[in-house]
Coordinates of C-alpha atoms and ligand atoms in Angstrom, one line a residue:
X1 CA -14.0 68.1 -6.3
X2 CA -15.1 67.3 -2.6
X3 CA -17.9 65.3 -3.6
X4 CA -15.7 63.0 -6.3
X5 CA -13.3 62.2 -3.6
X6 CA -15.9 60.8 -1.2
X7 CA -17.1 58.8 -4.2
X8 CA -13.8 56.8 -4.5
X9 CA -13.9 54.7 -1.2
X10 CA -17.6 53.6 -2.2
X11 CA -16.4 52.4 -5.6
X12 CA -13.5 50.5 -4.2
X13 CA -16.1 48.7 -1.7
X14 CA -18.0 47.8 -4.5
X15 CA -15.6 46.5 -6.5
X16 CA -14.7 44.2 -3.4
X17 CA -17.8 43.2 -3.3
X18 CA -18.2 41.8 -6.6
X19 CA -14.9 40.1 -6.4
X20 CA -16.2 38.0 -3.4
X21 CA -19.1 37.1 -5.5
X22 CA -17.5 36.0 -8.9
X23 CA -14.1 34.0 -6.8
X24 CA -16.0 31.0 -4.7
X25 CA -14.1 29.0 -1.9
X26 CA -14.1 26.0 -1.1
X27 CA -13.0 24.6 2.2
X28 CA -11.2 21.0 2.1
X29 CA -11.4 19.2 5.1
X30 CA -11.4 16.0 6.8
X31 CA -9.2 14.1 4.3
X32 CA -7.6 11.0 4.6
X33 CA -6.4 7.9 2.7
X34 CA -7.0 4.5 3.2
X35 CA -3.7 2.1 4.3
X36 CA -3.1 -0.9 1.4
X37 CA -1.0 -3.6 1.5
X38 CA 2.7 -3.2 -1.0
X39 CA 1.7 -3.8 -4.5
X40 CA -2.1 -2.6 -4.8
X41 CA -3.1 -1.5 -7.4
X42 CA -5.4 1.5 -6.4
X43 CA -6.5 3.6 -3.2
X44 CA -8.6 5.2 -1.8
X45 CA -8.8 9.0 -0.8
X46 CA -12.1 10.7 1.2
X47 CA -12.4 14.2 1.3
X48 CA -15.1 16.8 2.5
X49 CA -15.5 19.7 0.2
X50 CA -17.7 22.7 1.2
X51 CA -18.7 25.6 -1.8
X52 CA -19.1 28.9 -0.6
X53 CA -20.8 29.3 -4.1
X54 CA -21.8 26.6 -6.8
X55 CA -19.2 24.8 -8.4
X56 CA -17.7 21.7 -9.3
X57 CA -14.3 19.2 -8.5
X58 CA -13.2 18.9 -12.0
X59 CA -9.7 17.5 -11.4
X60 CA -7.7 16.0 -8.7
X61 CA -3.8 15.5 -9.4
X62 CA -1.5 13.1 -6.7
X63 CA 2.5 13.2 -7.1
X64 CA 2.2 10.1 -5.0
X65 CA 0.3 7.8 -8.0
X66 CA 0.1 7.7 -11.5
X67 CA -3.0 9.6 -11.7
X68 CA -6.1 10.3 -9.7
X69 CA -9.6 9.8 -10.5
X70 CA -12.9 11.1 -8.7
X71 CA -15.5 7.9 -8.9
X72 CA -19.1 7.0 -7.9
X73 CA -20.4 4.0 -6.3
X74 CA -23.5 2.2 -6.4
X75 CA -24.9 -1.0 -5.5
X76 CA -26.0 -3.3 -8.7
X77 CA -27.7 -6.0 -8.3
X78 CA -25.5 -7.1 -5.1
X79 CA -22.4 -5.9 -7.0
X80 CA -20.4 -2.8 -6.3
X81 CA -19.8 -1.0 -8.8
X82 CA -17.5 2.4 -9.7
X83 CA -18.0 4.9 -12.4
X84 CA -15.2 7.5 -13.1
X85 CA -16.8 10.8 -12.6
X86 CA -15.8 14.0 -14.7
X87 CA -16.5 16.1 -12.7
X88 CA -18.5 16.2 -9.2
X89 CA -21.3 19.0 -8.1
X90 CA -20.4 21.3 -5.2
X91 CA -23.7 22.8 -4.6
X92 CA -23.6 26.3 -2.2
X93 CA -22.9 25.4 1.5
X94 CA -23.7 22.1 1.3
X95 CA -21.2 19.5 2.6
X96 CA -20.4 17.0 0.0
X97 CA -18.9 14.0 2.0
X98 CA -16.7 11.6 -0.3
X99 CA -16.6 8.6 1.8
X100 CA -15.7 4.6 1.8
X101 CA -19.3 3.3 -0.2
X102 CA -20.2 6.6 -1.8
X103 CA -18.6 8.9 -4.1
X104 CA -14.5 8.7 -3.5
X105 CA -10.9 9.4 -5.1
X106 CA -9.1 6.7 -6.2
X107 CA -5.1 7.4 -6.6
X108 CA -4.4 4.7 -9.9
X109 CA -1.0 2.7 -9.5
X110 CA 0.5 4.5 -6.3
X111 CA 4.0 4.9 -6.8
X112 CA 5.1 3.7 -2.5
X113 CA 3.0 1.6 -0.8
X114 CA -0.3 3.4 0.8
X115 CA 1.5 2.8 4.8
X116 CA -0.6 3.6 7.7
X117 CA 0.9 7.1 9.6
X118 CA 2.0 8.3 6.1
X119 CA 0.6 11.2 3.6
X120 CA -0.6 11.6 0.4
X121 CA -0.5 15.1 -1.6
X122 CA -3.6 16.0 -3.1
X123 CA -4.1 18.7 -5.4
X124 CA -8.3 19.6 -6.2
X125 CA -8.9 22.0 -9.2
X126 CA -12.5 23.6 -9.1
X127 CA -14.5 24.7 -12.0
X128 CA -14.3 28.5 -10.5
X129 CA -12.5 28.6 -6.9
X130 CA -9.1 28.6 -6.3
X131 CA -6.4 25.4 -6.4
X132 CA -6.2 23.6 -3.2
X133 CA -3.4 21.5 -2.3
X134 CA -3.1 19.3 1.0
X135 CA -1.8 16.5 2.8
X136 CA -4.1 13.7 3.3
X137 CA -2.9 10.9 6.1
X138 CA -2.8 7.3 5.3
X139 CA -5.1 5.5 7.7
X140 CA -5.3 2.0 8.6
X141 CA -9.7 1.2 8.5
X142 CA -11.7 -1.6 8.0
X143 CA -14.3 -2.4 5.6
X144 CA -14.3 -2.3 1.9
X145 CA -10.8 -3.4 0.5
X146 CA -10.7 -1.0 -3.1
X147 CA -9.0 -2.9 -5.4
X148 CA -11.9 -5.9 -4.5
X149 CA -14.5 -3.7 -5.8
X150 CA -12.7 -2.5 -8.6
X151 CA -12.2 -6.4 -9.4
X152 CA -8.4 -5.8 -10.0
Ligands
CU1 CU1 -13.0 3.8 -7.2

């Protein structure tokens, strides 16, 4: 009986163990919004996601637009050009940077206007971690206006 009882914490590590395994994280960080003038069409979102463990972004939901989308960029022949993305690769511990020029969320028809020192609630669903909600702030930044490259 002595020796079935010391077995029990051992199991119970064990099973921890496996849990942290099979239930990746991701971290969210450094997201923020780009500022658009009343009426645009479409924004802009950048994010950094971190895996703990492969996986992927396979959805991203806004109650501040009519729908969000995760899209690529690429340079065509001088054009920009965006691709809606079904899903985007979180590969183990590495970084994935979604940034103005490169892979980036667009938030379709916002329903207020995209106001620099405002927020924008985003909500990432992952192929195997957790739901993550935040608050992204709207930022006034130069460059690239979207809805231009969208040719909206
Ligand atoms: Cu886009």
């Amino acid at each position: 009986m002595k020796a079935l009882l010391a077995l029990i914490p051992l199991a119970l590590v064990a099973a921890c163990d496996r849990a942290a395994q099979t239930a990746p994280t991701v971290t969210v960080a450094d997201a923020w919004c780009r500022a658009a003038p009343a009426g645009a069409p479409t924004g802009g979102c950048y994010v950094t996601l971190t895996a703990s463990a492969d996986d992927k972004l396979i959805a991203v939901e806004t109650m501040a637009a009519e729908r969000a989308e995760i899209h690529s960029m690429d340079m065509t022949d001088g054009v920009m050009r965006m691709r809606k993305l079904d899903d985007l690769a979180l590969p183990a511990g590495k970084a994935v940077m979604l940034s103005p020029g490169a892979e980036h969320l667009m938030i379709i028809a916002p329903k207020a206007t995209l106001a620099d020192g405002g927020v924008v609630p985003l909500t990432f669903k992952f192929a195997k971690a957790p739901v993550q909600s935040i608050e992204a702030p709207i930022r006034a930044a130069g460059g690239m206006d979207h809805s231009m490259a969208h040719g909206q």
